[in-house]
Amino acid sequence: MNGNEGVRTSGPGRPRSPAEARMSTVRLTTAQALVRFLAAQYTERDGERRRLIAATWGIFGHGNVAGIGQALVEHPALMPFHQGRNEQAMVHAAVGYARQSRRLSAHAVTTSIGPGATNLVTGAALATVNHLPVLLLPGDTFATRPADPVLQQLQLPYAGTCPSTTACGPSPCTSTGSAAPRPWSRPPWKPYGSSPTRPRPAP
């Protein structure tokens, strides 16, 4: 006996190592993988080690109940969950936690799509201005099929690829789905009389 009997081979003639023999494939949804990943992230300062995302606030509805909601229910030990009653209040609570923890730890906030996502904007602005970490996980429309009209999404009627969750992003959408021009990118203002199309007003 050469010690390889009963060990499955990986490739022609190559025996599997003990580590490979112990490994197995784990099938996860994106939300389940996200919860596992966040549960394994830590920060450390002055010898103090804390979880990066200590808990998740949420109001479940269209766009998040079947994804992140399922993952949080399946792994309560990995990610504590706080049930909220108002999306804006949840973000403010997460901002307060980040401030109290000296930015070493943060909370995540998940909401449904539509008004639930837009309610995050004020709290997101507060966190941005004060440089406080908050993880926002707004729901979104289906990627593989049309969702109208049951999901309360606030899409622009001429831009189906611009849902209300883009309000939490760095810039709004235009009809083509691209970033809108910034106000300071417009041509400079010219005083009266400097252009033939804008005559100087009479005194």
PDB file of C-alpha atoms in Angstrom:
ATOM      1  CA  MET A   1       0.000   0.000   0.000  1.00  0.00           C
ATOM      2  CA  ASN A   2       1.303   3.409  -0.873  1.00  0.00           C
ATOM      3  CA  GLY A   3      -1.069   5.379   1.343  1.00  0.00           C
ATOM      4  CA  ASN A   4      -3.164   6.711  -1.536  1.00  0.00           C
ATOM      5  CA  GLU A   5      -5.790   4.001  -1.555  1.00  0.00           C
ATOM      6  CA  GLY A   6      -9.276   5.397  -1.128  1.00  0.00           C
ATOM      7  CA  VAL A   7      -8.136   8.979  -1.885  1.00  0.00           C
ATOM      8  CA  ARG A   8      -9.800  10.501  -4.911  1.00  0.00           C
ATOM      9  CA  THR A   9      -7.459  11.841  -7.522  1.00  0.00           C
ATOM     10  CA  SER A  10      -7.641  15.358  -8.871  1.00  0.00           C
ATOM     11  CA  GLY A  11      -6.432  15.056 -12.422  1.00  0.00           C
ATOM     12  CA  PRO A  12      -4.965  12.040 -14.170  1.00  0.00           C
ATOM     13  CA  GLY A  13      -2.809  10.047 -11.791  1.00  0.00           C
ATOM     14  CA  ARG A  14      -2.389  12.816  -9.192  1.00  0.00           C
ATOM     15  CA  PRO A  15      -3.638  12.013  -5.682  1.00  0.00           C
ATOM     16  CA  ARG A  16      -5.491  14.710  -3.749  1.00  0.00           C
ATOM     17  CA  SER A  17      -3.683  16.255  -0.825  1.00  0.00           C
ATOM     18  CA  PRO A  18      -5.232  15.962   2.657  1.00  0.00           C
ATOM     19  CA  ALA A  19      -6.240  19.661   2.438  1.00  0.00           C
ATOM     20  CA  GLU A  20      -8.001  19.073  -0.880  1.00  0.00           C
ATOM     21  CA  ALA A  21      -9.709  15.994   0.525  1.00  0.00           C
ATOM     22  CA  ARG A  22     -11.173  18.086   3.384  1.00  0.00           C
ATOM     23  CA  MET A  23     -12.358  20.909   1.144  1.00  0.00           C
ATOM     24  CA  SER A  24     -15.875  20.911  -0.209  1.00  0.00           C
ATOM     25  CA  THR A  25     -17.825  23.231  -2.442  1.00  0.00           C
ATOM     26  CA  VAL A  26     -20.207  25.636  -0.706  1.00  0.00           C
ATOM     27  CA  ARG A  27     -22.938  27.188  -2.819  1.00  0.00           C
ATOM     28  CA  LEU A  28     -23.982  30.642  -1.619  1.00  0.00           C
ATOM     29  CA  THR A  29     -26.093  33.464  -2.912  1.00  0.00           C
ATOM     30  CA  THR A  30     -24.460  36.864  -3.204  1.00  0.00           C
ATOM     31  CA  ALA A  31     -26.198  38.025  -0.030  1.00  0.00           C
ATOM     32  CA  GLN A  32     -25.107  34.935   1.933  1.00  0.00           C
ATOM     33  CA  ALA A  33     -21.516  35.434   0.792  1.00  0.00           C
ATOM     34  CA  LEU A  34     -21.750  39.118   1.739  1.00  0.00           C
ATOM     35  CA  VAL A  35     -22.914  38.316   5.276  1.00  0.00           C
ATOM     36  CA  ARG A  36     -20.113  35.792   5.739  1.00  0.00           C
ATOM     37  CA  PHE A  37     -17.553  38.233   4.378  1.00  0.00           C
ATOM     38  CA  LEU A  38     -18.686  41.132   6.571  1.00  0.00           C
ATOM     39  CA  ALA A  39     -18.703  38.907   9.648  1.00  0.00           C
ATOM     40  CA  ALA A  40     -15.011  38.147   9.070  1.00  0.00           C
ATOM     41  CA  GLN A  41     -13.854  41.770   8.722  1.00  0.00           C
ATOM     42  CA  TYR A  42     -12.174  43.462  11.692  1.00  0.00           C
ATOM     43  CA  THR A  43     -10.421  46.709  12.516  1.00  0.00           C
ATOM     44  CA  GLU A  44      -7.613  47.172  15.006  1.00  0.00           C
ATOM     45  CA  ARG A  45      -6.208  50.264  16.700  1.00  0.00           C
ATOM     46  CA  ASP A  46      -3.930  50.420  19.727  1.00  0.00           C
ATOM     47  CA  GLY A  47      -4.382  46.708  20.313  1.00  0.00           C
ATOM     48  CA  GLU A  48      -8.194  46.986  20.299  1.00  0.00           C
ATOM     49  CA  ARG A  49      -9.806  44.649  17.762  1.00  0.00           C
ATOM     50  CA  ARG A  50     -13.417  45.217  16.775  1.00  0.00           C
ATOM     51  CA  ARG A  51     -15.777  43.950  14.104  1.00  0.00           C
ATOM     52  CA  LEU A  52     -15.942  46.234  11.101  1.00  0.00           C
ATOM     53  CA  ILE A  53     -19.709  45.736  10.637  1.00  0.00           C
ATOM     54  CA  ALA A  54     -21.115  44.946  14.062  1.00  0.00           C
ATOM     55  CA  ALA A  55     -24.797  44.654  13.100  1.00  0.00           C
ATOM     56  CA  THR A  56     -27.348  45.354  10.390  1.00  0.00           C
ATOM     57  CA  TRP A  57     -30.465  47.523  10.575  1.00  0.00           C
ATOM     58  CA  GLY A  58     -33.261  46.764   8.177  1.00  0.00           C
ATOM     59  CA  ILE A  59     -36.797  47.108   6.935  1.00  0.00           C
ATOM     60  CA  PHE A  60     -37.598  44.279   4.579  1.00  0.00           C
ATOM     61  CA  GLY A  61     -39.702  44.647   1.476  1.00  0.00           C
ATOM     62  CA  HIS A  62     -39.459  44.411  -2.282  1.00  0.00           C
ATOM     63  CA  GLY A  63     -35.895  44.217  -3.475  1.00  0.00           C
ATOM     64  CA  ASN A  64     -34.195  42.963  -0.308  1.00  0.00           C
ATOM     65  CA  VAL A  65     -36.354  40.429   1.545  1.00  0.00           C
ATOM     66  CA  ALA A  66     -35.448  37.489  -0.697  1.00  0.00           C
ATOM     67  CA  GLY A  67     -31.735  38.340  -0.769  1.00  0.00           C
ATOM     68  CA  ILE A  68     -30.100  39.979   2.226  1.00  0.00           C
ATOM     69  CA  GLY A  69     -33.182  39.271   4.348  1.00  0.00           C
ATOM     70  CA  GLN A  70     -32.872  35.529   3.834  1.00  0.00           C
ATOM     71  CA  ALA A  71     -29.133  35.622   4.528  1.00  0.00           C
ATOM     72  CA  LEU A  72     -29.605  37.516   7.812  1.00  0.00           C
ATOM     73  CA  VAL A  73     -32.285  35.082   8.988  1.00  0.00           C
ATOM     74  CA  GLU A  74     -30.078  32.089   8.191  1.00  0.00           C
ATOM     75  CA  HIS A  75     -26.998  33.478   9.992  1.00  0.00           C
ATOM     76  CA  PRO A  76     -28.135  35.345  13.116  1.00  0.00           C
ATOM     77  CA  ALA A  77     -24.953  34.419  14.965  1.00  0.00           C
ATOM     78  CA  LEU A  78     -22.760  35.894  12.245  1.00  0.00           C
ATOM     79  CA  MET A  79     -24.644  39.171  11.821  1.00  0.00           C
ATOM     80  CA  PRO A  80     -26.936  40.589  14.535  1.00  0.00           C
ATOM     81  CA  PHE A  81     -30.068  42.243  13.135  1.00  0.00           C
ATOM     82  CA  HIS A  82     -31.980  45.291  14.418  1.00  0.00           C
ATOM     83  CA  GLN A  83     -35.534  45.794  13.144  1.00  0.00           C
ATOM     84  CA  GLY A  84     -36.146  49.425  12.202  1.00  0.00           C
ATOM     85  CA  ARG A  85     -39.348  51.401  11.717  1.00  0.00           C
ATOM     86  CA  ASN A  86     -38.026  54.284   9.610  1.00  0.00           C
ATOM     87  CA  GLU A  87     -35.193  54.189   7.099  1.00  0.00           C
ATOM     88  CA  GLN A  88     -33.833  57.626   7.914  1.00  0.00           C
ATOM     89  CA  ALA A  89     -33.826  56.857  11.635  1.00  0.00           C
ATOM     90  CA  MET A  90     -31.887  53.650  10.994  1.00  0.00           C
ATOM     91  CA  VAL A  91     -29.134  55.526   9.171  1.00  0.00           C
ATOM     92  CA  HIS A  92     -28.959  58.137  11.927  1.00  0.00           C
ATOM     93  CA  ALA A  93     -28.631  55.339  14.500  1.00  0.00           C
ATOM     94  CA  ALA A  94     -25.839  53.773  12.433  1.00  0.00           C
ATOM     95  CA  VAL A  95     -24.099  57.161  12.197  1.00  0.00           C
ATOM     96  CA  GLY A  96     -24.353  57.574  15.963  1.00  0.00           C
ATOM     97  CA  TYR A  97     -22.862  54.122  16.501  1.00  0.00           C
ATOM     98  CA  ALA A  98     -19.950  54.893  14.179  1.00  0.00           C
ATOM     99  CA  ARG A  99     -19.282  58.136  16.012  1.00  0.00           C
ATOM    100  CA  GLN A 100     -19.464  56.447  19.424  1.00  0.00           C
ATOM    101  CA  SER A 101     -17.094  53.680  18.297  1.00  0.00           C
ATOM    102  CA  ARG A 102     -14.543  56.248  17.043  1.00  0.00           C
ATOM    103  CA  ARG A 103     -14.947  55.011  13.457  1.00  0.00           C
ATOM    104  CA  LEU A 104     -13.546  51.586  14.372  1.00  0.00           C
ATOM    105  CA  SER A 105     -16.879  49.871  13.808  1.00  0.00           C
ATOM    106  CA  ALA A 106     -19.986  50.549  11.771  1.00  0.00           C
ATOM    107  CA  HIS A 107     -23.498  49.296  11.110  1.00  0.00           C
ATOM    108  CA  ALA A 108     -25.089  48.288   7.818  1.00  0.00           C
ATOM    109  CA  VAL A 109     -28.559  49.446   6.778  1.00  0.00           C
ATOM    110  CA  THR A 110     -30.775  47.634   4.271  1.00  0.00           C
ATOM    111  CA  THR A 111     -34.077  48.860   2.832  1.00  0.00           C
ATOM    112  CA  SER A 112     -36.571  48.030   0.148  1.00  0.00           C
ATOM    113  CA  ILE A 113     -36.609  49.866  -3.155  1.00  0.00           C
ATOM    114  CA  GLY A 114     -38.486  53.049  -3.961  1.00  0.00           C
ATOM    115  CA  PRO A 115     -39.205  55.407  -1.033  1.00  0.00           C
ATOM    116  CA  GLY A 116     -37.346  53.068   1.305  1.00  0.00           C
ATOM    117  CA  ALA A 117     -34.131  53.696  -0.610  1.00  0.00           C
ATOM    118  CA  THR A 118     -34.605  57.444  -0.979  1.00  0.00           C
ATOM    119  CA  ASN A 119     -35.133  57.769   2.782  1.00  0.00           C
ATOM    120  CA  LEU A 120     -31.470  56.791   3.183  1.00  0.00           C
ATOM    121  CA  VAL A 121     -30.189  59.908   1.425  1.00  0.00           C
ATOM    122  CA  THR A 122     -30.332  62.358   4.337  1.00  0.00           C
ATOM    123  CA  GLY A 123     -28.493  59.983   6.660  1.00  0.00           C
ATOM    124  CA  ALA A 124     -25.985  59.201   3.925  1.00  0.00           C
ATOM    125  CA  ALA A 125     -25.303  62.914   3.502  1.00  0.00           C
ATOM    126  CA  LEU A 126     -24.792  63.276   7.259  1.00  0.00           C
ATOM    127  CA  ALA A 127     -22.332  60.378   7.321  1.00  0.00           C
ATOM    128  CA  THR A 128     -20.462  61.714   4.294  1.00  0.00           C
ATOM    129  CA  VAL A 129     -20.083  65.245   5.679  1.00  0.00           C
ATOM    130  CA  ASN A 130     -18.852  63.940   9.039  1.00  0.00           C
ATOM    131  CA  HIS A 131     -16.589  61.236   7.511  1.00  0.00           C
ATOM    132  CA  LEU A 132     -18.367  58.460   9.408  1.00  0.00           C
ATOM    133  CA  PRO A 133     -18.527  54.888   8.056  1.00  0.00           C
ATOM    134  CA  VAL A 134     -21.978  53.482   7.255  1.00  0.00           C
ATOM    135  CA  LEU A 135     -22.717  50.591   4.889  1.00  0.00           C
ATOM    136  CA  LEU A 136     -25.947  51.177   2.919  1.00  0.00           C
ATOM    137  CA  LEU A 137     -27.564  48.192   1.189  1.00  0.00           C
ATOM    138  CA  PRO A 138     -30.695  49.480  -0.591  1.00  0.00           C
ATOM    139  CA  GLY A 139     -32.858  47.053  -2.501  1.00  0.00           C
ATOM    140  CA  ASP A 140     -33.077  47.184  -6.263  1.00  0.00           C
ATOM    141  CA  THR A 141     -35.288  46.106  -9.129  1.00  0.00           C
ATOM    142  CA  PHE A 142     -34.967  42.695 -10.735  1.00  0.00           C
ATOM    143  CA  ALA A 143     -32.011  42.364 -13.072  1.00  0.00           C
ATOM    144  CA  THR A 144     -33.615  39.684 -15.245  1.00  0.00           C
ATOM    145  CA  ARG A 145     -37.204  40.788 -15.744  1.00  0.00           C
ATOM    146  CA  PRO A 146     -39.383  43.911 -15.747  1.00  0.00           C
ATOM    147  CA  ALA A 147     -40.810  44.726 -12.345  1.00  0.00           C
ATOM    148  CA  ASP A 148     -43.520  47.321 -13.014  1.00  0.00           C
ATOM    149  CA  PRO A 149     -45.734  48.286 -11.325  1.00  0.00           C
ATOM    150  CA  VAL A 150     -45.580  46.394  -8.013  1.00  0.00           C
ATOM    151  CA  LEU A 151     -42.215  47.455  -6.575  1.00  0.00           C
ATOM    152  CA  GLN A 152     -42.793  51.193  -5.974  1.00  0.00           C
ATOM    153  CA  GLN A 153     -39.567  51.998  -7.783  1.00  0.00           C
ATOM    154  CA  LEU A 154     -39.200  55.670  -8.666  1.00  0.00           C
ATOM    155  CA  GLN A 155     -37.615  55.196 -12.034  1.00  0.00           C
ATOM    156  CA  LEU A 156     -37.574  58.025 -14.509  1.00  0.00           C
ATOM    157  CA  PRO A 157     -40.182  57.240 -17.179  1.00  0.00           C
ATOM    158  CA  TYR A 158     -37.584  57.708 -19.906  1.00  0.00           C
ATOM    159  CA  ALA A 159     -34.721  55.894 -18.121  1.00  0.00           C
ATOM    160  CA  GLY A 160     -35.515  52.334 -17.109  1.00  0.00           C
ATOM    161  CA  THR A 161     -31.950  51.738 -15.963  1.00  0.00           C
ATOM    162  CA  CYS A 162     -31.996  54.545 -13.396  1.00  0.00           C
ATOM    163  CA  PRO A 163     -33.867  53.321 -10.287  1.00  0.00           C
ATOM    164  CA  SER A 164     -34.286  55.315  -7.101  1.00  0.00           C
ATOM    165  CA  THR A 165     -31.332  53.520  -5.523  1.00  0.00           C
ATOM    166  CA  THR A 166     -29.033  55.671  -7.670  1.00  0.00           C
ATOM    167  CA  ALA A 167     -29.848  58.473  -5.217  1.00  0.00           C
ATOM    168  CA  CYS A 168     -27.407  56.716  -2.853  1.00  0.00           C
ATOM    169  CA  GLY A 169     -24.687  56.752  -5.495  1.00  0.00           C
ATOM    170  CA  PRO A 170     -22.113  59.394  -6.385  1.00  0.00           C
ATOM    171  CA  SER A 171     -24.188  61.098  -9.084  1.00  0.00           C
ATOM    172  CA  PRO A 172     -27.724  61.088 -10.523  1.00  0.00           C
ATOM    173  CA  CYS A 173     -28.610  59.570 -13.884  1.00  0.00           C
ATOM    174  CA  THR A 174     -29.643  61.162 -17.120  1.00  0.00           C
ATOM    175  CA  SER A 175     -31.855  59.656 -19.786  1.00  0.00           C
ATOM    176  CA  THR A 176     -28.892  57.633 -21.055  1.00  0.00           C
ATOM    177  CA  GLY A 177     -28.007  56.292 -17.608  1.00  0.00           C
ATOM    178  CA  SER A 178     -24.727  58.211 -17.515  1.00  0.00           C
ATOM    179  CA  ALA A 179     -23.630  60.695 -14.912  1.00  0.00           C
ATOM    180  CA  ALA A 180     -25.326  64.069 -15.104  1.00  0.00           C
ATOM    181  CA  PRO A 181     -23.094  67.077 -15.844  1.00  0.00           C
ATOM    182  CA  ARG A 182     -21.913  68.905 -12.771  1.00  0.00           C
ATOM    183  CA  PRO A 183     -23.059  72.528 -12.288  1.00  0.00           C
ATOM    184  CA  TRP A 184     -19.505  73.875 -12.583  1.00  0.00           C
ATOM    185  CA  SER A 185     -19.044  72.219 -15.971  1.00  0.00           C
ATOM    186  CA  ARG A 186     -21.436  74.699 -17.645  1.00  0.00           C
ATOM    187  CA  PRO A 187     -20.027  77.512 -19.765  1.00  0.00           C
ATOM    188  CA  PRO A 188     -19.061  80.552 -17.693  1.00  0.00           C
ATOM    189  CA  TRP A 189     -21.675  83.260 -17.298  1.00  0.00           C
ATOM    190  CA  LYS A 190     -21.102  86.358 -19.398  1.00  0.00           C
ATOM    191  CA  PRO A 191     -22.178  89.857 -18.304  1.00  0.00           C
ATOM    192  CA  TYR A 192     -24.743  91.851 -20.229  1.00  0.00           C
ATOM    193  CA  GLY A 193     -23.378  93.437 -23.357  1.00  0.00           C
ATOM    194  CA  SER A 194     -20.599  90.903 -23.880  1.00  0.00           C
ATOM    195  CA  SER A 195     -22.662  88.852 -26.331  1.00  0.00           C
ATOM    196  CA  PRO A 196     -24.654  90.062 -29.343  1.00  0.00           C
ATOM    197  CA  THR A 197     -27.564  87.867 -28.277  1.00  0.00           C
ATOM    198  CA  ARG A 198     -27.815  89.520 -24.848  1.00  0.00           C
ATOM    199  CA  PRO A 199     -27.944  93.295 -25.262  1.00  0.00           C
ATOM    200  CA  ARG A 200     -27.173  95.552 -22.352  1.00  0.00           C
ATOM    201  CA  PRO A 201     -30.402  96.690 -20.624  1.00  0.00           C
ATOM    202  CA  ALA A 202     -31.370 100.328 -20.850  1.00  0.00           C
ATOM    203  CA  PRO A 203     -30.441 102.414 -17.751  1.00  0.00           C
TER     204      PRO A 203
END
